[in-house]
Amino acid sequence: MARSVNMLRLRTNFWFLPVFYGGVALLLAIGTLLLDHYFMAGKVEKLIPSIFLSNIDLAQTILSSIASSLLTMTTITFSTILVVLTTYLSQFSPRALQNFITDHATQRVLGIFTAGFIYSIILLLFLKETKEEQLFLVPSFAVAIAILCLIVFVFFIQHVTTWIQVSNLLHNITVETLECMEELFNDSDNSTHDAPWDDWESKEITTKEPITIMSNKPGYVQYIDIDALVKIAYETDCIVRVERQQGDYINEHTPMLSIWGSGEKIENESFRSLITVSIARAPLEDVEFGIRKVTEIGVRALSPGINDPSTAVHCIEQLGTLLSKLTSMKGIKPFFNDVYRNLRVIVKTPDFFSYLDIAFSPIIRYGKIDFDVIHSVLDVLKLISDHSPPFRKEAIWKYTLHTIESIKEEKYLELERERLNTNIKDLCYSLGYGKDIERLKLK
């Protein structure tokens, strides 16, 4: 997983794929020149149709035209990317920029155009006029690459028009977060866990003073390497408690780890290096970050400058999809043992109520005067309840009470109030609190 963090950092750098494709184009240009020299110097020249061969003047004209055209297409592509980024910033969410920037298709399009330009320029540089009339095959390769670039350009236009639609953006964020859930929670179920109070370690934790390891820089906790922590805790014969969760913001000298064990064996830097801190949050193993992205788009849609409740309702529905999937999962276990079933690592885990609060509270706060928004929230809460095991329903009930308390002072039309009371009734029955319907009805 640490390798995934490094790969994400490379993917978020816009220069990586264009530079890589440019290097490939350089090698391809040199290889094409050598191939051209080999073909034209031997008997193979007679086997090549004359339509694919060009003299020096025609070759230079073709390569010069292709190079200038590809440079223009690259400029248009870059300008289009800037327009998309501006749209994301102004209408959606700054956090959603990462989805477009890390998209492989966007980076590859820019990389292919860069590669085509470099390929044409290198060929143009090495084509020299000779005393004897000579024919060249390389312009045909350059034309083929130019046609490929044109096809990619058409694809890019279609790709941008698809990505800039809010429905597709929300779908992509939802799919990415669902994949994160599957990876995170499936991995957690494969580990051996049990509670510290069932083991001999409980007395050691409660009676000894821990060694505290502080952060050495501010930023967001991007990744916690649990497997490596278990390994190093086993090697140093200690117990580690992680004081922060992924996605938390920390300052310099913030407690990151508490360690119970022999201080002589513990090297602070060895433990500290297993927690990656960066200036930005990453979607890797950070379900909360994906939920916040969808919520921020919904809140932005409710702002006076945009005033688009339909988008907010769509965001609520996507949040319902995420939380319905999350409620059926066991979640991250807080205790990790070594191969001998001795407790080694303790982590903090968010409860389900926290996810509900992060997802819906900002939207309710800014959209509670809008009937469609509140109707959608109550409807989605029932959907989540219908998919929830019994041990999740208490958190949903607690958040239902919070939601009703938030809207009870709002003035709705009579028909709207009746529909909301119907939502409340259905939700109470789904959660097993039918006796509280009359008490919770909107007056």
Coordinates of C-alpha atoms in Angstrom, one line a residue:
M1 CA 0.0 0.0 0.0
A2 CA 2.9 2.3 0.6
R3 CA 3.8 1.8 -3.1
S4 CA 0.2 3.0 -3.9
V5 CA 0.9 6.2 -2.0
N6 CA 4.0 6.9 -4.0
M7 CA 2.2 6.1 -7.3
L8 CA -0.6 8.5 -6.3
R9 CA 2.0 11.2 -5.8
L10 CA 3.4 10.6 -9.3
R11 CA -0.1 10.5 -10.8
T12 CA -1.0 13.9 -9.2
N13 CA 2.0 15.5 -10.9
F14 CA 0.9 16.6 -14.3
W15 CA 4.4 16.5 -15.7
F16 CA 4.9 12.7 -15.1
L17 CA 3.2 11.1 -18.1
P18 CA 4.0 13.9 -20.6
V19 CA 7.7 13.5 -19.6
F20 CA 7.5 9.7 -19.9
Y21 CA 5.8 9.8 -23.3
G22 CA 8.3 12.5 -24.4
G23 CA 11.2 10.2 -23.5
V24 CA 9.5 7.3 -25.4
A25 CA 9.0 9.5 -28.4
L26 CA 12.7 10.5 -28.4
L27 CA 13.8 6.8 -28.4
L28 CA 11.2 6.0 -31.0
A29 CA 12.4 8.8 -33.3
I30 CA 16.0 7.6 -33.1
G31 CA 14.9 4.0 -33.7
T32 CA 12.8 5.1 -36.7
L33 CA 15.8 7.0 -38.2
L34 CA 17.9 3.9 -37.9
L35 CA 15.2 1.7 -39.4
D36 CA 14.8 4.1 -42.2
H37 CA 18.5 4.0 -42.9
Y38 CA 18.5 0.2 -42.9
F39 CA 15.5 -0.1 -45.2
M40 CA 16.6 2.5 -47.7
A41 CA 20.2 1.3 -47.8
G42 CA 19.3 -2.3 -48.8
K43 CA 17.1 -4.1 -51.2
V44 CA 14.1 -3.5 -49.0
E45 CA 13.6 -0.1 -50.7
K46 CA 12.3 -1.8 -53.8
L47 CA 9.6 -3.6 -51.8
I48 CA 8.2 -0.3 -50.3
P49 CA 5.4 1.3 -52.4
S50 CA 6.5 4.7 -53.7
I51 CA 3.5 6.4 -52.1
F52 CA 5.2 6.0 -48.7
L53 CA 8.5 7.5 -49.7
S54 CA 9.4 11.3 -49.8
N55 CA 12.3 13.3 -50.9
I56 CA 14.1 15.7 -48.5
D57 CA 12.0 18.8 -49.4
L58 CA 8.6 17.0 -49.1
A59 CA 9.8 15.2 -45.9
Q60 CA 10.8 18.5 -44.2
T61 CA 7.5 20.2 -45.3
I62 CA 5.5 17.3 -43.8
L63 CA 7.4 17.2 -40.6
S64 CA 7.3 20.9 -40.1
S65 CA 3.5 21.0 -40.7
I66 CA 2.9 18.1 -38.3
A67 CA 5.1 19.7 -35.6
S68 CA 3.3 23.1 -35.8
S69 CA -0.2 21.4 -35.8
L70 CA 0.6 19.2 -32.8
L71 CA 1.9 22.2 -30.9
T72 CA -1.3 24.0 -31.6
M73 CA -3.4 21.0 -30.5
T74 CA -1.3 20.8 -27.3
T75 CA -2.0 24.4 -26.6
I76 CA -5.8 23.9 -27.1
T77 CA -5.7 20.9 -24.9
F78 CA -3.9 22.7 -22.1
S79 CA -6.3 25.6 -22.4
T80 CA -9.3 23.3 -22.2
I81 CA -7.9 21.6 -19.1
L82 CA -7.5 25.1 -17.5
V83 CA -11.2 25.8 -18.3
V84 CA -12.3 22.5 -16.7
L85 CA -10.2 23.3 -13.6
T86 CA -11.8 26.7 -13.3
T87 CA -15.2 25.2 -13.6
Y88 CA -14.4 22.6 -10.9
L89 CA -13.2 25.4 -8.6
S90 CA -16.1 27.7 -9.1
Q91 CA -19.1 25.3 -9.4
F92 CA -18.1 22.0 -7.7
S93 CA -15.4 21.7 -5.1
P94 CA -11.7 22.4 -5.0
R95 CA -11.3 18.8 -3.6
A96 CA -12.8 17.5 -6.8
L97 CA -9.9 18.8 -8.9
Q98 CA -7.9 15.8 -7.8
N99 CA -10.2 13.5 -9.7
F100 CA -9.7 15.2 -13.0
I101 CA -5.9 15.8 -12.5
T102 CA -5.2 12.2 -11.6
D103 CA -7.4 10.9 -14.4
H104 CA -5.2 8.8 -16.7
A105 CA -7.0 9.7 -19.8
T106 CA -6.4 13.4 -19.3
Q107 CA -2.7 12.9 -18.7
R108 CA -2.3 10.5 -21.6
V109 CA -3.8 12.9 -24.0
L110 CA -1.4 15.6 -23.1
G111 CA 1.4 13.1 -23.1
I112 CA 0.6 11.8 -26.6
F113 CA 0.5 15.3 -28.0
T114 CA 3.8 16.1 -26.4
A115 CA 5.3 12.9 -27.7
G116 CA 4.0 13.6 -31.3
F117 CA 5.6 17.0 -31.2
I118 CA 8.9 15.8 -29.9
Y119 CA 8.9 12.9 -32.5
S120 CA 8.4 15.3 -35.4
I121 CA 10.9 17.8 -34.2
I122 CA 13.6 15.2 -33.7
L123 CA 13.0 13.7 -37.2
L124 CA 13.1 17.2 -38.7
L125 CA 16.4 17.9 -36.9
F126 CA 18.2 14.8 -38.2
L127 CA 17.0 14.8 -41.8
K128 CA 19.8 16.3 -43.8
E129 CA 20.1 17.0 -47.5
T130 CA 22.7 14.9 -49.3
K131 CA 24.4 15.3 -52.6
E132 CA 22.6 12.3 -54.0
E133 CA 18.9 12.3 -54.2
Q134 CA 17.6 10.2 -51.3
L135 CA 14.1 9.1 -50.4
F136 CA 12.9 8.8 -46.8
L137 CA 10.3 6.6 -45.1
V138 CA 10.1 8.4 -41.8
P139 CA 7.5 11.0 -42.9
S140 CA 5.0 8.2 -43.3
F141 CA 5.5 7.2 -39.6
A142 CA 5.1 10.9 -38.6
V143 CA 1.8 11.0 -40.6
A144 CA 0.5 7.9 -38.8
I145 CA 1.3 9.5 -35.5
A146 CA -0.4 12.7 -36.5
I147 CA -3.5 10.7 -37.4
L148 CA -3.3 9.0 -34.0
C149 CA -3.1 12.4 -32.3
L150 CA -6.1 13.7 -34.2
I151 CA -8.1 10.6 -33.0
V152 CA -6.9 11.2 -29.5
F153 CA -7.9 14.9 -29.7
V154 CA -11.5 14.0 -30.7
F155 CA -11.6 11.5 -27.8
F156 CA -10.3 14.3 -25.5
I157 CA -13.2 16.6 -26.5
Q158 CA -15.7 13.9 -25.8
H159 CA -13.9 13.0 -22.5
V160 CA -14.0 16.6 -21.3
T161 CA -17.7 17.1 -22.1
T162 CA -18.4 13.9 -20.2
W163 CA -16.3 14.8 -17.1
I164 CA -17.6 18.3 -16.8
Q165 CA -21.1 17.0 -16.2
V166 CA -21.8 17.0 -12.4
S167 CA -23.7 13.7 -12.6
N168 CA -20.6 12.0 -14.1
L169 CA -18.3 13.7 -11.6
L170 CA -20.5 12.5 -8.7
H171 CA -20.6 9.0 -10.2
N172 CA -16.8 8.9 -10.5
I173 CA -16.3 10.1 -6.9
T174 CA -18.8 7.5 -5.6
V175 CA -17.2 4.6 -7.5
E176 CA -13.7 5.7 -6.2
T177 CA -15.0 5.8 -2.6
L178 CA -16.8 2.4 -2.9
E179 CA -13.5 0.9 -4.2
C180 CA -11.7 2.5 -1.2
M181 CA -14.3 0.9 1.1
E182 CA -13.8 -2.5 -0.4
E183 CA -10.1 -2.4 -0.2
L184 CA -9.9 -0.9 3.3
F185 CA -12.6 -3.0 5.0
N186 CA -11.8 -6.2 3.2
D187 CA -8.1 -5.9 4.2
S188 CA -9.1 -5.2 7.8
D189 CA -11.2 -8.4 7.9
N190 CA -8.1 -10.5 6.9
S191 CA -6.2 -9.4 10.0
T192 CA -6.2 -11.1 13.4
H193 CA -7.9 -8.9 16.0
D194 CA -9.1 -9.2 19.6
A195 CA -9.6 -6.8 22.5
P196 CA -6.7 -5.9 24.8
W197 CA -8.8 -6.6 27.9
D198 CA -8.9 -10.3 26.9
D199 CA -5.1 -10.5 27.0
W200 CA -2.3 -10.0 29.4
E201 CA -1.4 -6.7 27.8
S202 CA -4.2 -4.8 29.5
K203 CA -2.4 -4.3 32.8
E204 CA 0.7 -3.1 31.0
I205 CA -1.3 -0.4 29.1
T206 CA -3.1 0.9 32.2
T207 CA -0.1 0.9 34.6
K208 CA 2.9 2.1 32.5
E209 CA 3.5 5.5 31.2
P210 CA 3.8 5.4 27.4
I211 CA 6.5 6.9 25.2
T212 CA 4.9 9.6 23.0
I213 CA 6.2 10.2 19.5
M214 CA 5.4 13.6 18.1
S215 CA 5.0 14.7 14.5
N216 CA 7.8 16.7 13.0
K217 CA 5.8 18.7 10.5
P218 CA 2.2 20.0 10.0
G219 CA -0.1 18.4 7.4
Y220 CA -2.8 15.8 6.9
V221 CA -2.3 12.1 7.9
Q222 CA -2.3 10.6 4.4
Y223 CA -1.4 7.0 5.2
I224 CA -0.7 4.8 8.2
D225 CA 1.2 1.6 7.5
I226 CA -0.5 -0.8 10.0
D227 CA 1.3 -3.9 8.8
A228 CA 4.7 -2.2 9.2
L229 CA 3.7 -1.0 12.7
V230 CA 2.7 -4.5 13.8
K231 CA 6.1 -5.8 12.5
I232 CA 8.2 -3.2 14.2
A233 CA 6.2 -3.4 17.4
Y234 CA 6.8 -7.2 17.4
E235 CA 10.5 -6.7 16.8
T236 CA 10.9 -4.1 19.6
D237 CA 8.4 -6.0 21.9
C238 CA 6.1 -3.1 22.5
I239 CA 2.4 -2.0 22.1
V240 CA 1.6 1.0 19.8
R241 CA -1.5 3.1 19.9
V242 CA -2.1 5.4 16.9
E243 CA -3.4 8.7 18.2
R244 CA -4.6 10.1 14.9
Q245 CA -6.8 8.8 12.1
Q246 CA -6.2 9.0 8.3
G247 CA -7.4 12.4 7.1
D248 CA -6.7 14.2 10.4
Y249 CA -4.9 17.5 10.3
I250 CA -1.9 17.7 12.7
N251 CA 0.5 20.4 13.7
E252 CA 4.2 20.1 14.5
H253 CA 4.7 18.4 17.8
T254 CA 1.3 16.8 17.8
P255 CA 1.2 13.4 19.5
M256 CA 1.1 10.7 16.8
L257 CA 1.9 7.5 18.6
S258 CA 1.9 6.2 22.2
I259 CA 4.2 3.3 22.8
W260 CA 4.4 0.9 25.8
G261 CA 7.6 -1.0 25.9
S262 CA 11.3 -0.7 26.6
G263 CA 12.5 2.8 25.7
E264 CA 16.0 1.5 24.8
K265 CA 14.8 -0.4 21.8
I266 CA 12.5 2.3 20.4
E267 CA 13.8 4.6 17.7
N268 CA 11.4 7.5 17.2
E269 CA 12.2 8.1 13.6
S270 CA 11.6 4.4 12.7
F271 CA 8.0 4.6 14.0
R272 CA 7.3 8.1 12.8
S273 CA 8.3 7.2 9.2
L274 CA 5.4 4.7 9.1
I275 CA 2.9 7.6 9.1
T276 CA 2.8 9.6 5.9
V277 CA 2.0 13.3 6.5
S278 CA 1.3 15.5 3.4
I279 CA 0.0 19.0 2.7
A280 CA -3.2 17.5 1.1
R281 CA -5.5 14.6 1.8
A282 CA -5.5 11.6 -0.4
P283 CA -8.3 9.3 -1.3
L284 CA -6.3 6.2 -0.5
E285 CA -8.0 4.4 2.5
D286 CA -9.8 7.7 3.4
V287 CA -13.5 7.0 3.0
E288 CA -14.3 10.2 4.9
F289 CA -12.5 12.3 2.2
G290 CA -14.7 10.8 -0.6
I291 CA -17.9 11.5 1.4
R292 CA -16.8 15.1 2.1
K293 CA -16.2 15.7 -1.7
V294 CA -19.8 14.7 -2.5
T295 CA -21.1 16.8 0.5
E296 CA -19.1 19.9 -0.6
I297 CA -20.6 19.7 -4.1
G298 CA -24.1 19.5 -2.6
V299 CA -23.4 22.5 -0.3
R300 CA -21.9 24.5 -3.2
A301 CA -25.1 23.7 -5.3
L302 CA -27.2 25.3 -2.5
S303 CA -25.2 28.6 -2.5
P304 CA -27.1 31.7 -3.6
G305 CA -24.8 32.2 -6.6
I306 CA -25.6 28.7 -8.0
N307 CA -29.0 27.8 -6.4
D308 CA -29.3 24.3 -7.9
P309 CA -31.3 22.1 -5.5
S310 CA -31.5 19.3 -8.0
T311 CA -27.7 18.8 -7.8
A312 CA -27.9 18.9 -4.0
V313 CA -30.6 16.1 -4.2
H314 CA -28.3 14.1 -6.5
C315 CA -25.5 14.5 -4.0
I316 CA -27.7 13.2 -1.2
E317 CA -28.7 10.2 -3.3
Q318 CA -25.0 9.4 -3.9
L319 CA -24.3 9.8 -0.2
G320 CA -27.1 7.3 0.4
T321 CA -25.4 4.8 -1.9
L322 CA -22.1 5.2 -0.1
L323 CA -23.6 5.0 3.4
S324 CA -25.8 2.0 2.5
K325 CA -22.7 0.1 1.4
L326 CA -20.8 1.3 4.5
T327 CA -23.5 0.2 6.9
S328 CA -23.4 -3.4 5.7
M329 CA -19.6 -3.6 6.3
K330 CA -18.0 -4.5 9.6
G331 CA -15.7 -1.5 9.6
I332 CA -12.0 -1.3 10.7
K333 CA -11.2 -3.3 13.8
P334 CA -9.2 -1.2 16.3
F335 CA -6.9 -4.0 17.5
F336 CA -4.1 -5.7 15.6
N337 CA -2.1 -8.7 16.9
D338 CA 1.2 -10.3 15.8
V339 CA 1.5 -13.9 14.6
Y340 CA 1.5 -15.1 18.2
R341 CA -1.8 -13.3 18.9
N342 CA -0.2 -10.7 21.2
L343 CA -1.7 -7.2 20.9
R344 CA 0.7 -4.9 19.0
V345 CA -1.3 -2.0 17.5
I346 CA -4.4 -0.1 18.6
V347 CA -6.0 2.4 16.2
K348 CA -8.9 4.9 16.5
T349 CA -11.9 4.2 14.3
P350 CA -14.8 6.5 13.4
D351 CA -18.3 5.4 14.4
F352 CA -21.2 5.3 11.9
F353 CA -22.8 8.4 13.4
S354 CA -19.7 10.4 12.5
Y355 CA -20.1 9.4 8.9
L356 CA -23.8 10.4 8.9
D357 CA -22.9 13.7 10.4
I358 CA -20.1 14.5 7.9
A359 CA -22.4 13.5 5.0
F360 CA -25.6 15.3 5.7
S361 CA -25.2 18.0 8.4
P362 CA -23.6 20.6 6.1
I363 CA -26.3 20.1 3.5
I364 CA -29.1 20.3 6.1
R365 CA -27.5 23.4 7.6
Y366 CA -27.7 25.3 4.3
G367 CA -30.7 23.6 2.7
K368 CA -33.2 23.1 5.5
I369 CA -35.5 25.7 4.1
D370 CA -35.8 23.7 0.8
F371 CA -38.4 21.0 1.0
D372 CA -36.8 18.9 -1.7
V373 CA -33.5 18.7 0.1
I374 CA -35.0 17.7 3.5
H375 CA -37.4 15.2 1.8
S376 CA -34.4 13.6 0.1
V377 CA -32.4 13.4 3.3
L378 CA -35.2 11.7 5.2
D379 CA -35.8 9.4 2.3
V380 CA -32.2 8.4 2.0
L381 CA -32.0 7.9 5.8
K382 CA -34.8 5.3 5.4
L383 CA -32.9 3.7 2.5
I384 CA -29.8 3.4 4.7
S385 CA -31.9 2.0 7.6
D386 CA -33.4 -0.6 5.3
H387 CA -29.9 -1.9 4.5
S388 CA -28.6 -1.6 8.0
P389 CA -28.0 -4.5 10.5
P390 CA -29.5 -4.0 14.0
F391 CA -26.3 -2.6 15.6
R392 CA -26.3 0.3 13.1
K393 CA -29.9 1.4 13.7
E394 CA -29.1 3.2 17.0
A395 CA -26.7 5.6 15.2
I396 CA -29.3 6.2 12.5
W397 CA -32.0 6.9 15.0
K398 CA -29.7 9.3 16.9
Y399 CA -29.0 11.2 13.7
T400 CA -32.8 11.1 12.7
L401 CA -33.5 13.0 16.0
H402 CA -30.8 15.5 15.2
T403 CA -32.2 16.1 11.7
I404 CA -35.8 16.6 12.9
E405 CA -34.6 19.0 15.6
S406 CA -32.8 21.0 13.0
I407 CA -35.9 21.5 10.8
K408 CA -38.7 21.7 13.4
E409 CA -38.6 25.5 13.5
E410 CA -38.8 25.9 9.7
K411 CA -42.1 27.0 8.1
Y412 CA -43.2 24.6 5.4
L413 CA -46.4 24.6 3.4
E414 CA -49.2 22.2 4.6
L415 CA -48.7 19.7 1.8
E416 CA -44.9 19.8 2.2
R417 CA -45.3 19.2 6.0
E418 CA -47.6 16.2 5.4
R419 CA -45.1 14.7 3.0
L420 CA -42.2 15.2 5.5
N421 CA -44.3 13.7 8.3
T422 CA -44.9 10.7 6.0
N423 CA -41.1 10.4 5.6
I424 CA -40.7 10.6 9.4
K425 CA -43.3 7.9 9.9
D426 CA -41.7 5.5 7.5
L427 CA -38.3 6.2 8.9
C428 CA -39.5 5.5 12.5
Y429 CA -41.1 2.2 11.5
S430 CA -37.9 1.2 9.7
L431 CA -35.8 1.9 12.7
G432 CA -38.2 0.2 15.2
Y433 CA -39.4 3.4 16.9
G434 CA -43.0 3.6 15.7
K435 CA -44.2 4.7 19.2
D436 CA -42.3 8.0 18.7
I437 CA -44.0 9.1 15.5
E438 CA -46.5 11.4 17.1
R439 CA -43.9 13.1 19.2
L440 CA -41.6 13.8 16.2
K441 CA -44.2 15.0 13.7
L442 CA -43.8 18.5 12.4
K443 CA -46.5 20.8 13.6

